[in-house]
PDB file of C-alpha atoms in Angstrom:
ATOM      1  CA  UNK A   1      25.398 -12.900   6.954  1.00 42.00           C
ATOM      2  CA  UNK A   2      22.720 -13.587   4.346  1.00 42.00           C
ATOM      3  CA  UNK A   3      23.642 -16.098   1.618  1.00 49.00           C
ATOM      4  CA  UNK A   4      24.730 -14.731  -1.758  1.00 80.00           C
ATOM      5  CA  UNK A   5      21.907 -14.789  -4.305  1.00 92.00           C
ATOM      6  CA  UNK A   6      22.739 -17.260  -7.125  1.00 92.00           C
ATOM      7  CA  UNK A   7      19.360 -17.855  -8.728  1.00 94.00           C
ATOM      8  CA  UNK A   8      17.228 -15.673 -11.044  1.00 96.00           C
ATOM      9  CA  UNK A   9      13.953 -15.826 -12.958  1.00 96.00           C
ATOM     10  CA  UNK A  10      13.260 -14.136 -16.260  1.00 96.00           C
ATOM     11  CA  UNK A  11       9.465 -14.268 -17.056  1.00 94.00           C
ATOM     12  CA  UNK A  12       9.281 -14.494 -20.857  1.00 92.00           C
ATOM     13  CA  UNK A  13       5.839 -15.951 -21.520  1.00 89.00           C
ATOM     14  CA  UNK A  14       3.987 -12.679 -22.389  1.00 84.00           C
ATOM     15  CA  UNK A  15       2.365 -12.039 -25.721  1.00 82.00           C
ATOM     16  CA  UNK A  16       4.010  -8.719 -26.374  1.00 82.00           C
ATOM     17  CA  UNK A  17       0.671  -7.302 -27.525  1.00 85.00           C
ATOM     18  CA  UNK A  18       1.829  -3.685 -27.226  1.00 86.00           C
ATOM     19  CA  UNK A  19       4.349  -4.327 -29.878  1.00 84.00           C
ATOM     20  CA  UNK A  20       2.130  -5.995 -32.493  1.00 87.00           C
ATOM     21  CA  UNK A  21       2.517  -6.678 -35.365  1.00 87.00           C
ATOM     22  CA  UNK A  22       6.295  -6.838 -34.648  1.00 83.00           C
ATOM     23  CA  UNK A  23       5.692  -9.608 -32.173  1.00 86.00           C
ATOM     24  CA  UNK A  24       3.195 -11.637 -34.258  1.00 87.00           C
ATOM     25  CA  UNK A  25       5.903 -14.124 -35.169  1.00 87.00           C
ATOM     26  CA  UNK A  26       8.969 -12.947 -33.240  1.00 89.00           C
ATOM     27  CA  UNK A  27       8.964 -13.051 -29.414  1.00 90.00           C
ATOM     28  CA  UNK A  28       9.355  -9.542 -28.009  1.00 90.00           C
ATOM     29  CA  UNK A  29      12.285 -10.819 -26.013  1.00 92.00           C
ATOM     30  CA  UNK A  30      14.125 -11.569 -29.324  1.00 92.00           C
ATOM     31  CA  UNK A  31      13.717  -8.066 -30.823  1.00 91.00           C
ATOM     32  CA  UNK A  32      17.128  -6.382 -31.204  1.00 90.00           C
ATOM     33  CA  UNK A  33      18.423  -3.618 -29.036  1.00 89.00           C
ATOM     34  CA  UNK A  34      21.733  -2.604 -30.538  1.00 84.00           C
ATOM     35  CA  UNK A  35      23.433  -5.785 -31.843  1.00 85.00           C
ATOM     36  CA  UNK A  36      21.801  -8.134 -29.291  1.00 90.00           C
ATOM     37  CA  UNK A  37      18.267  -9.355 -28.673  1.00 93.00           C
ATOM     38  CA  UNK A  38      16.798  -7.696 -25.560  1.00 93.00           C
ATOM     39  CA  UNK A  39      16.747 -10.844 -23.477  1.00 94.00           C
ATOM     40  CA  UNK A  40      20.497 -11.258 -24.033  1.00 95.00           C
ATOM     41  CA  UNK A  41      21.125  -7.950 -22.312  1.00 93.00           C
ATOM     42  CA  UNK A  42      19.177  -9.288 -19.252  1.00 94.00           C
ATOM     43  CA  UNK A  43      21.149 -12.610 -19.273  1.00 96.00           C
ATOM     44  CA  UNK A  44      24.469 -10.738 -19.550  1.00 95.00           C
ATOM     45  CA  UNK A  45      23.509  -8.492 -16.617  1.00 94.00           C
ATOM     46  CA  UNK A  46      22.778 -11.504 -14.462  1.00 95.00           C
ATOM     47  CA  UNK A  47      25.874 -13.419 -15.312  1.00 95.00           C
ATOM     48  CA  UNK A  48      27.993 -10.264 -14.749  1.00 93.00           C
ATOM     49  CA  UNK A  49      26.402 -10.066 -11.272  1.00 93.00           C
ATOM     50  CA  UNK A  50      27.438 -13.570 -10.302  1.00 92.00           C
ATOM     51  CA  UNK A  51      24.138 -15.379 -10.986  1.00 94.00           C
ATOM     52  CA  UNK A  52      24.809 -19.084 -11.856  1.00 93.00           C
ATOM     53  CA  UNK A  53      21.242 -20.439 -12.128  1.00 94.00           C
ATOM     54  CA  UNK A  54      18.857 -18.681 -14.540  1.00 96.00           C
ATOM     55  CA  UNK A  55      15.338 -19.966 -15.239  1.00 95.00           C
ATOM     56  CA  UNK A  56      13.557 -18.521 -18.266  1.00 96.00           C
ATOM     57  CA  UNK A  57       9.813 -19.096 -18.025  1.00 95.00           C
ATOM     58  CA  UNK A  58       8.336 -19.361 -21.481  1.00 92.00           C
ATOM     59  CA  UNK A  59       5.094 -20.201 -23.361  1.00 88.00           C
ATOM     60  CA  UNK A  60       4.305 -21.532 -26.736  1.00 83.00           C
ATOM     61  CA  UNK A  61       5.920 -19.785 -29.670  1.00 83.00           C
ATOM     62  CA  UNK A  62       9.049 -18.864 -27.825  1.00 87.00           C
ATOM     63  CA  UNK A  63      11.448 -21.508 -29.235  1.00 91.00           C
ATOM     64  CA  UNK A  64      13.560 -18.776 -30.811  1.00 93.00           C
ATOM     65  CA  UNK A  65      14.780 -17.840 -27.332  1.00 94.00           C
ATOM     66  CA  UNK A  66      16.079 -21.381 -26.797  1.00 94.00           C
ATOM     67  CA  UNK A  67      17.545 -21.448 -30.283  1.00 95.00           C
ATOM     68  CA  UNK A  68      19.509 -18.239 -29.664  1.00 95.00           C
ATOM     69  CA  UNK A  69      21.298 -19.527 -26.546  1.00 96.00           C
ATOM     70  CA  UNK A  70      21.672 -23.137 -27.752  1.00 95.00           C
ATOM     71  CA  UNK A  71      25.172 -24.226 -28.992  1.00 95.00           C
ATOM     72  CA  UNK A  72      25.455 -24.588 -32.780  1.00 96.00           C
ATOM     73  CA  UNK A  73      28.644 -26.453 -33.527  1.00 95.00           C
ATOM     74  CA  UNK A  74      27.751 -26.933 -37.225  1.00 96.00           C
ATOM     75  CA  UNK A  75      27.333 -23.261 -37.785  1.00 96.00           C
ATOM     76  CA  UNK A  76      30.555 -22.512 -35.968  1.00 96.00           C
ATOM     77  CA  UNK A  77      32.464 -25.120 -38.022  1.00 96.00           C
ATOM     78  CA  UNK A  78      31.131 -23.629 -41.208  1.00 96.00           C
ATOM     79  CA  UNK A  79      31.977 -20.053 -40.251  1.00 96.00           C
ATOM     80  CA  UNK A  80      35.582 -21.095 -39.350  1.00 96.00           C
ATOM     81  CA  UNK A  81      35.883 -23.012 -42.631  1.00 96.00           C
ATOM     82  CA  UNK A  82      34.876 -19.832 -44.488  1.00 96.00           C
ATOM     83  CA  UNK A  83      37.419 -17.743 -42.556  1.00 95.00           C
ATOM     84  CA  UNK A  84      34.716 -15.870 -40.621  1.00 96.00           C
ATOM     85  CA  UNK A  85      36.496 -16.208 -37.306  1.00 96.00           C
ATOM     86  CA  UNK A  86      34.891 -13.215 -35.600  1.00 95.00           C
ATOM     87  CA  UNK A  87      31.415 -14.418 -36.365  1.00 95.00           C
ATOM     88  CA  UNK A  88      32.336 -17.955 -35.174  1.00 96.00           C
ATOM     89  CA  UNK A  89      33.611 -16.581 -31.953  1.00 96.00           C
ATOM     90  CA  UNK A  90      30.512 -14.526 -31.439  1.00 95.00           C
ATOM     91  CA  UNK A  91      28.193 -17.530 -31.894  1.00 95.00           C
ATOM     92  CA  UNK A  92      30.372 -19.574 -29.495  1.00 96.00           C
ATOM     93  CA  UNK A  93      30.379 -16.818 -26.914  1.00 96.00           C
ATOM     94  CA  UNK A  94      26.603 -16.776 -26.656  1.00 96.00           C
ATOM     95  CA  UNK A  95      26.559 -20.498 -25.901  1.00 95.00           C
ATOM     96  CA  UNK A  96      29.283 -19.962 -23.270  1.00 96.00           C
ATOM     97  CA  UNK A  97      27.198 -17.239 -21.754  1.00 96.00           C
ATOM     98  CA  UNK A  98      24.236 -19.563 -21.480  1.00 96.00           C
ATOM     99  CA  UNK A  99      26.502 -22.182 -19.834  1.00 94.00           C
ATOM    100  CA  UNK A 100      27.887 -19.620 -17.340  1.00 94.00           C
ATOM    101  CA  UNK A 101      24.269 -18.743 -16.366  1.00 93.00           C
ATOM    102  CA  UNK A 102      23.157 -22.375 -16.422  1.00 95.00           C
ATOM    103  CA  UNK A 103      20.032 -21.375 -18.324  1.00 96.00           C
ATOM    104  CA  UNK A 104      17.048 -23.698 -17.993  1.00 94.00           C
ATOM    105  CA  UNK A 105      13.568 -23.263 -19.477  1.00 95.00           C
ATOM    106  CA  UNK A 106      10.239 -23.805 -17.912  1.00 92.00           C
ATOM    107  CA  UNK A 107       6.796 -23.696 -19.453  1.00 92.00           C
ATOM    108  CA  UNK A 108       4.370 -21.350 -17.659  1.00 90.00           C
ATOM    109  CA  UNK A 109       1.317 -22.954 -16.067  1.00 91.00           C
ATOM    110  CA  UNK A 110      -1.400 -21.343 -13.951  1.00 86.00           C
ATOM    111  CA  UNK A 111      -3.465 -18.124 -13.800  1.00 86.00           C
ATOM    112  CA  UNK A 112      -2.684 -15.143 -15.940  1.00 88.00           C
ATOM    113  CA  UNK A 113      -0.455 -12.546 -14.312  1.00 89.00           C
ATOM    114  CA  UNK A 114       3.206 -11.798 -13.753  1.00 89.00           C
ATOM    115  CA  UNK A 115       3.246 -13.598 -10.417  1.00 90.00           C
ATOM    116  CA  UNK A 116       2.642 -16.977 -12.005  1.00 92.00           C
ATOM    117  CA  UNK A 117       6.081 -17.393 -13.727  1.00 93.00           C
ATOM    118  CA  UNK A 118       7.753 -16.446 -10.462  1.00 93.00           C
ATOM    119  CA  UNK A 119       5.808 -19.080  -8.513  1.00 93.00           C
ATOM    120  CA  UNK A 120       6.490 -21.697 -11.311  1.00 92.00           C
ATOM    121  CA  UNK A 121      10.217 -21.184 -11.000  1.00 92.00           C
ATOM    122  CA  UNK A 122      10.229 -20.961  -7.258  1.00 91.00           C
ATOM    123  CA  UNK A 123       9.169 -24.650  -6.938  1.00 84.00           C
ATOM    124  CA  UNK A 124      12.710 -25.586  -8.047  1.00 78.00           C
ATOM    125  CA  UNK A 125      14.422 -23.091  -5.820  1.00 79.00           C
ATOM    126  CA  UNK A 126      13.729 -24.472  -2.320  1.00 77.00           C
ATOM    127  CA  UNK A 127      13.933 -21.596   0.196  1.00 79.00           C
ATOM    128  CA  UNK A 128      16.533 -19.445  -1.496  1.00 89.00           C
ATOM    129  CA  UNK A 129      16.035 -15.758  -2.314  1.00 93.00           C
ATOM    130  CA  UNK A 130      16.106 -15.062  -6.047  1.00 94.00           C
ATOM    131  CA  UNK A 131      16.246 -12.161  -8.502  1.00 96.00           C
ATOM    132  CA  UNK A 132      13.355 -11.468 -10.850  1.00 96.00           C
ATOM    133  CA  UNK A 133      14.126  -9.358 -13.883  1.00 95.00           C
ATOM    134  CA  UNK A 134      11.734  -8.594 -16.800  1.00 91.00           C
ATOM    135  CA  UNK A 135      13.233  -9.319 -20.217  1.00 89.00           C
ATOM    136  CA  UNK A 136      12.004  -6.043 -21.861  1.00 86.00           C
ATOM    137  CA  UNK A 137      14.222  -3.783 -19.694  1.00 84.00           C
ATOM    138  CA  UNK A 138      17.742  -2.676 -20.564  1.00 86.00           C
ATOM    139  CA  UNK A 139      19.947  -0.972 -17.946  1.00 85.00           C
ATOM    140  CA  UNK A 140      23.144   0.824 -18.764  1.00 85.00           C
ATOM    141  CA  UNK A 141      25.131   1.235 -15.570  1.00 85.00           C
ATOM    142  CA  UNK A 142      28.774   0.975 -14.278  1.00 87.00           C
ATOM    143  CA  UNK A 143      27.459  -1.468 -11.591  1.00 91.00           C
ATOM    144  CA  UNK A 144      24.737  -3.768 -13.077  1.00 92.00           C
ATOM    145  CA  UNK A 145      21.278  -3.237 -11.753  1.00 94.00           C
ATOM    146  CA  UNK A 146      21.161  -6.870 -10.566  1.00 95.00           C
ATOM    147  CA  UNK A 147      24.357  -6.406  -8.531  1.00 94.00           C
ATOM    148  CA  UNK A 148      22.978  -3.237  -6.959  1.00 95.00           C
ATOM    149  CA  UNK A 149      19.837  -5.185  -5.848  1.00 96.00           C
ATOM    150  CA  UNK A 150      21.984  -8.055  -4.494  1.00 96.00           C
ATOM    151  CA  UNK A 151      24.003  -5.529  -2.393  1.00 94.00           C
ATOM    152  CA  UNK A 152      20.829  -4.089  -1.025  1.00 95.00           C
ATOM    153  CA  UNK A 153      19.600  -7.564  -0.084  1.00 95.00           C
ATOM    154  CA  UNK A 154      22.868  -8.379   1.631  1.00 94.00           C
ATOM    155  CA  UNK A 155      22.567  -5.139   3.607  1.00 93.00           C
ATOM    156  CA  UNK A 156      18.935  -5.863   4.738  1.00 94.00           C
ATOM    157  CA  UNK A 157      18.189  -9.600   4.378  1.00 93.00           C
ATOM    158  CA  UNK A 158      14.780  -8.519   3.069  1.00 95.00           C
ATOM    159  CA  UNK A 159      12.889  -8.289  -0.220  1.00 95.00           C
ATOM    160  CA  UNK A 160      14.100  -5.445  -2.412  1.00 96.00           C
ATOM    161  CA  UNK A 161      12.548  -3.529  -5.314  1.00 95.00           C
ATOM    162  CA  UNK A 162      14.357  -1.566  -7.990  1.00 95.00           C
ATOM    163  CA  UNK A 163      13.302   2.060  -7.946  1.00 94.00           C
ATOM    164  CA  UNK A 164      14.064   5.139 -10.002  1.00 92.00           C
ATOM    165  CA  UNK A 165      13.219   8.837  -9.543  1.00 92.00           C
ATOM    166  CA  UNK A 166       9.964   9.729 -11.258  1.00 89.00           C
ATOM    167  CA  UNK A 167       8.279  12.824 -12.618  1.00 88.00           C
ATOM    168  CA  UNK A 168       5.024  12.883 -10.581  1.00 84.00           C
ATOM    169  CA  UNK A 169       3.136  13.616 -13.760  1.00 88.00           C
ATOM    170  CA  UNK A 170       4.033  10.145 -14.973  1.00 88.00           C
ATOM    171  CA  UNK A 171       2.802   8.272 -11.848  1.00 89.00           C
ATOM    172  CA  UNK A 172      -0.074   6.628 -13.777  1.00 88.00           C
ATOM    173  CA  UNK A 173       2.515   4.554 -15.656  1.00 86.00           C
ATOM    174  CA  UNK A 174       4.067   2.920 -12.609  1.00 86.00           C
ATOM    175  CA  UNK A 175       3.793   1.277  -9.298  1.00 86.00           C
ATOM    176  CA  UNK A 176       4.729   3.939  -6.813  1.00 90.00           C
ATOM    177  CA  UNK A 177       6.180   2.921  -3.414  1.00 90.00           C
ATOM    178  CA  UNK A 178       4.993   4.131  -0.073  1.00 90.00           C
ATOM    179  CA  UNK A 179       8.324   5.271   1.519  1.00 90.00           C
ATOM    180  CA  UNK A 180       8.522   4.951   5.325  1.00 91.00           C
ATOM    181  CA  UNK A 181      12.231   5.764   5.641  1.00 88.00           C
ATOM    182  CA  UNK A 182      14.892   7.164   3.280  1.00 87.00           C
ATOM    183  CA  UNK A 183      18.218   5.565   4.181  1.00 89.00           C
ATOM    184  CA  UNK A 184      21.739   6.148   2.821  1.00 84.00           C
ATOM    185  CA  UNK A 185      22.872   5.220  -0.668  1.00 88.00           C
ATOM    186  CA  UNK A 186      19.409   5.242  -2.254  1.00 92.00           C
ATOM    187  CA  UNK A 187      18.107   2.509   0.095  1.00 95.00           C
ATOM    188  CA  UNK A 188      14.533   3.073   1.275  1.00 93.00           C
ATOM    189  CA  UNK A 189      12.222   1.213   3.715  1.00 95.00           C
ATOM    190  CA  UNK A 190       8.833   0.896   1.981  1.00 92.00           C
ATOM    191  CA  UNK A 191       5.490  -0.263   3.326  1.00 92.00           C
ATOM    192  CA  UNK A 192       3.677  -0.955   0.043  1.00 88.00           C
ATOM    193  CA  UNK A 193       3.045  -0.007  -3.572  1.00 87.00           C
ATOM    194  CA  UNK A 194       0.236   2.013  -5.085  1.00 86.00           C
ATOM    195  CA  UNK A 195      -0.409   0.833  -8.616  1.00 83.00           C
ATOM    196  CA  UNK A 196      -0.649   3.647 -11.259  1.00 86.00           C
ATOM    197  CA  UNK A 197      -1.944   6.351  -8.926  1.00 89.00           C
ATOM    198  CA  UNK A 198      -3.063   9.775 -10.172  1.00 92.00           C
ATOM    199  CA  UNK A 199      -0.312  12.454  -9.679  1.00 91.00           C
ATOM    200  CA  UNK A 200      -2.155  13.978  -6.730  1.00 91.00           C
ATOM    201  CA  UNK A 201      -2.442  10.623  -5.022  1.00 90.00           C
ATOM    202  CA  UNK A 202       1.129   9.378  -5.631  1.00 91.00           C
ATOM    203  CA  UNK A 203       2.737   8.534  -2.235  1.00 91.00           C
ATOM    204  CA  UNK A 204       6.295   9.337  -3.339  1.00 91.00           C
ATOM    205  CA  UNK A 205       8.330  10.593  -6.296  1.00 91.00           C
ATOM    206  CA  UNK A 206       9.759   7.172  -7.091  1.00 92.00           C
ATOM    207  CA  UNK A 207       8.718   4.364  -9.440  1.00 91.00           C
ATOM    208  CA  UNK A 208       9.107   0.674  -9.069  1.00 90.00           C
ATOM    209  CA  UNK A 209      10.770  -0.680 -12.222  1.00 87.00           C
ATOM    210  CA  UNK A 210      11.576  -4.162 -13.454  1.00 81.00           C
ATOM    211  CA  UNK A 211      13.799  -5.730 -10.823  1.00 92.00           C
ATOM    212  CA  UNK A 212      13.133  -7.571  -7.569  1.00 95.00           C
ATOM    213  CA  UNK A 213      14.779  -9.691  -4.944  1.00 96.00           C
ATOM    214  CA  UNK A 214      12.116 -12.131  -3.947  1.00 95.00           C
ATOM    215  CA  UNK A 215      12.360 -14.008  -0.680  1.00 94.00           C
ATOM    216  CA  UNK A 216      10.402 -17.204   0.459  1.00 93.00           C
ATOM    217  CA  UNK A 217       7.829 -15.022   2.287  1.00 94.00           C
ATOM    218  CA  UNK A 218       6.829 -13.368  -1.027  1.00 94.00           C
ATOM    219  CA  UNK A 219       6.533 -16.832  -2.588  1.00 94.00           C
ATOM    220  CA  UNK A 220       4.185 -17.796   0.283  1.00 93.00           C
ATOM    221  CA  UNK A 221       2.021 -14.814  -0.566  1.00 93.00           C
ATOM    222  CA  UNK A 222       1.932 -15.822  -4.258  1.00 94.00           C
ATOM    223  CA  UNK A 223       0.849 -19.326  -3.261  1.00 93.00           C
ATOM    224  CA  UNK A 224      -2.010 -17.869  -1.264  1.00 93.00           C
ATOM    225  CA  UNK A 225      -3.039 -15.600  -4.134  1.00 92.00           C
ATOM    226  CA  UNK A 226      -2.988 -18.507  -6.569  1.00 93.00           C
ATOM    227  CA  UNK A 227      -5.057 -20.647  -4.215  1.00 91.00           C
ATOM    228  CA  UNK A 228      -7.653 -17.877  -3.971  1.00 91.00           C
ATOM    229  CA  UNK A 229      -7.681 -17.614  -7.798  1.00 88.00           C
ATOM    230  CA  UNK A 230      -8.416 -21.251  -8.214  1.00 91.00           C
ATOM    231  CA  UNK A 231     -11.310 -20.888  -5.739  1.00 89.00           C
ATOM    232  CA  UNK A 232     -12.872 -17.885  -7.516  1.00 87.00           C
ATOM    233  CA  UNK A 233     -11.293 -17.956 -11.072  1.00 82.00           C
ATOM    234  CA  UNK A 234     -11.285 -14.140 -11.271  1.00 80.00           C
ATOM    235  CA  UNK A 235      -8.583 -11.560 -11.740  1.00 81.00           C
ATOM    236  CA  UNK A 236      -4.888 -12.158 -12.139  1.00 86.00           C
ATOM    237  CA  UNK A 237      -1.942 -13.071  -9.905  1.00 89.00           C
ATOM    238  CA  UNK A 238       0.481 -10.166  -9.566  1.00 90.00           C
ATOM    239  CA  UNK A 239       3.848 -10.101  -7.967  1.00 91.00           C
ATOM    240  CA  UNK A 240       3.216  -6.564  -6.737  1.00 88.00           C
ATOM    241  CA  UNK A 241       0.066  -7.736  -4.877  1.00 90.00           C
ATOM    242  CA  UNK A 242       2.201 -10.393  -3.056  1.00 92.00           C
ATOM    243  CA  UNK A 243       4.808  -7.756  -2.175  1.00 92.00           C
ATOM    244  CA  UNK A 244       2.036  -5.404  -0.904  1.00 90.00           C
ATOM    245  CA  UNK A 245       0.585  -8.091   1.300  1.00 91.00           C
ATOM    246  CA  UNK A 246       4.023  -9.024   2.643  1.00 93.00           C
ATOM    247  CA  UNK A 247       4.954  -5.369   3.268  1.00 92.00           C
ATOM    248  CA  UNK A 248       1.881  -4.838   5.448  1.00 89.00           C
ATOM    249  CA  UNK A 249       3.531  -6.713   8.316  1.00 91.00           C
ATOM    250  CA  UNK A 250       7.173  -7.247   7.393  1.00 94.00           C
ATOM    251  CA  UNK A 251      10.107  -5.214   6.108  1.00 94.00           C
ATOM    252  CA  UNK A 252      10.522  -4.534   2.374  1.00 95.00           C
ATOM    253  CA  UNK A 253      13.141  -2.201   0.915  1.00 97.00           C
ATOM    254  CA  UNK A 254      13.554  -0.264  -2.369  1.00 95.00           C
ATOM    255  CA  UNK A 255      16.940   0.487  -3.963  1.00 96.00           C
ATOM    256  CA  UNK A 256      17.260   3.523  -6.227  1.00 95.00           C
ATOM    257  CA  UNK A 257      19.200   2.215  -9.172  1.00 94.00           C
ATOM    258  CA  UNK A 258      22.170   4.122 -10.425  1.00 91.00           C
ATOM    259  CA  UNK A 259      22.146   4.028 -14.203  1.00 87.00           C
ATOM    260  CA  UNK A 260      20.008   4.561 -17.183  1.00 87.00           C
ATOM    261  CA  UNK A 261      16.820   2.513 -17.745  1.00 86.00           C
ATOM    262  CA  UNK A 262      15.345   1.749 -21.181  1.00 86.00           C
ATOM    263  CA  UNK A 263      11.978   0.072 -21.460  1.00 84.00           C
ATOM    264  CA  UNK A 264      11.314  -1.840 -24.702  1.00 85.00           C
ATOM    265  CA  UNK A 265       7.743  -2.851 -23.990  1.00 82.00           C
ATOM    266  CA  UNK A 266       6.014  -0.380 -26.275  1.00 84.00           C
ATOM    267  CA  UNK A 267       6.944   1.058 -29.751  1.00 88.00           C
ATOM    268  CA  UNK A 268       8.041   4.556 -28.647  1.00 89.00           C
ATOM    269  CA  UNK A 269      10.247   3.343 -25.758  1.00 87.00           C
ATOM    270  CA  UNK A 270      11.593   0.519 -27.884  1.00 88.00           C
ATOM    271  CA  UNK A 271      12.782   3.046 -30.569  1.00 89.00           C
ATOM    272  CA  UNK A 272      14.380   5.125 -27.880  1.00 88.00           C
ATOM    273  CA  UNK A 273      16.241   2.123 -26.482  1.00 87.00           C
ATOM    274  CA  UNK A 274      17.352   1.124 -29.974  1.00 86.00           C
ATOM    275  CA  UNK A 275      18.645   4.599 -30.750  1.00 85.00           C
ATOM    276  CA  UNK A 276      20.332   5.197 -27.424  1.00 85.00           C
ATOM    277  CA  UNK A 277      22.085   1.820 -27.537  1.00 84.00           C
ATOM    278  CA  UNK A 278      23.245   2.286 -31.081  1.00 83.00           C
ATOM    279  CA  UNK A 279      24.540   5.812 -30.338  1.00 84.00           C
ATOM    280  CA  UNK A 280      26.626   4.419 -27.513  1.00 82.00           C
ATOM    281  CA  UNK A 281      28.228   1.755 -29.768  1.00 82.00           C
ATOM    282  CA  UNK A 282      31.809   2.641 -30.651  1.00 86.00           C
ATOM    283  CA  UNK A 283      31.386   1.551 -34.290  1.00 86.00           C
ATOM    284  CA  UNK A 284      27.714   2.501 -35.062  1.00 84.00           C
ATOM    285  CA  UNK A 285      27.442   5.625 -32.957  1.00 86.00           C
ATOM    286  CA  UNK A 286      29.560   7.939 -35.162  1.00 88.00           C
ATOM    287  CA  UNK A 287      27.703   6.704 -38.271  1.00 87.00           C
ATOM    288  CA  UNK A 288      24.319   7.443 -36.759  1.00 85.00           C
ATOM    289  CA  UNK A 289      25.402  10.910 -35.508  1.00 85.00           C
ATOM    290  CA  UNK A 290      26.665  11.688 -38.991  1.00 84.00           C
ATOM    291  CA  UNK A 291      23.334  10.555 -40.440  1.00 84.00           C
ATOM    292  CA  UNK A 292      21.401  12.583 -37.858  1.00 78.00           C
ATOM    293  CA  UNK A 293      23.404  15.670 -38.717  1.00 76.00           C
ATOM    294  CA  UNK A 294      22.625  15.240 -42.358  1.00 71.00           C
ATOM    295  CA  UNK A 295      18.901  14.918 -41.617  1.00 65.00           C
ATOM    296  CA  UNK A 296      18.952  18.152 -39.699  1.00 59.00           C
ATOM    297  CA  UNK A 297      20.863  20.063 -42.363  1.00 55.00           C
ATOM    298  CA  UNK A 298      18.797  22.512 -44.465  1.00 57.00           C
ATOM    299  CA  UNK A 299      17.747  21.148 -47.795  1.00 51.00           C
ATOM    300  CA  UNK A 300      19.836  22.195 -50.786  1.00 55.00           C
ATOM    301  CA  UNK A 301      18.045  24.107 -53.458  1.00 52.00           C
ATOM    302  CA  UNK A 302      17.477  22.114 -56.642  1.00 50.00           C
ATOM    303  CA  UNK A 303      19.293  23.354 -59.829  1.00 46.00           C
TER     304      UNK A 303
END
């Protein structure tokens, strides 16, 4: 039986340029979705899936991420002294979450591209498989996306990509998998990814979204890509390129994720994620529905 996955990487070194000027001073990972910063949703998903070793790969200007998860006994003491017990408990609970996930931080070094933080973190992971989740995705699901990916890995002992059904007209927004075999339970054998193809060229009606189980073979491909980059100093190092190279000769699987995916990487999708999360909140949802109903009501004539 394959070993249980216990490690995960969250690449959080990006500039968040699509969300400027919001992200000029605030890391995109710290923008709120509901009553939590978006990266906290990712950490909670990983901890709920049994992950006990989380590496967050960061760059300069991301200290707010560390501040958020760092214990703050002085603040807790002051809140309790003021009788604000619920707030004190909430602050302590975030620190406990970080302890459960054993969060560590790593500065990103190397070529530009989303494969670099994965390779940076893998140096500390020996030959273990690991989860890679982007910090600007929020999944709402009965079974966490991370857990669904782990189950797919345990069934195949191979790299796994998170997939979702896609409207073919939107293919130019995603990596689209080449599906070799459609198996039970949303599990698919894939032989590669086509990056942002035109609708007529899309090899399937599924999109690869932000979640991966990465194995040592994928890391080897990333090392080779990085070595080539240092020889030529052109292009970027992408995780999807490493997966493509690996899939040319070895088995890779995709798992269609059961649940709702919210992307927060651009203004429109971020607003959708904000609204959907707030509407689902037991306290805030009714207030927002009441507000929305008032906005849709016909204007009253002035007297």
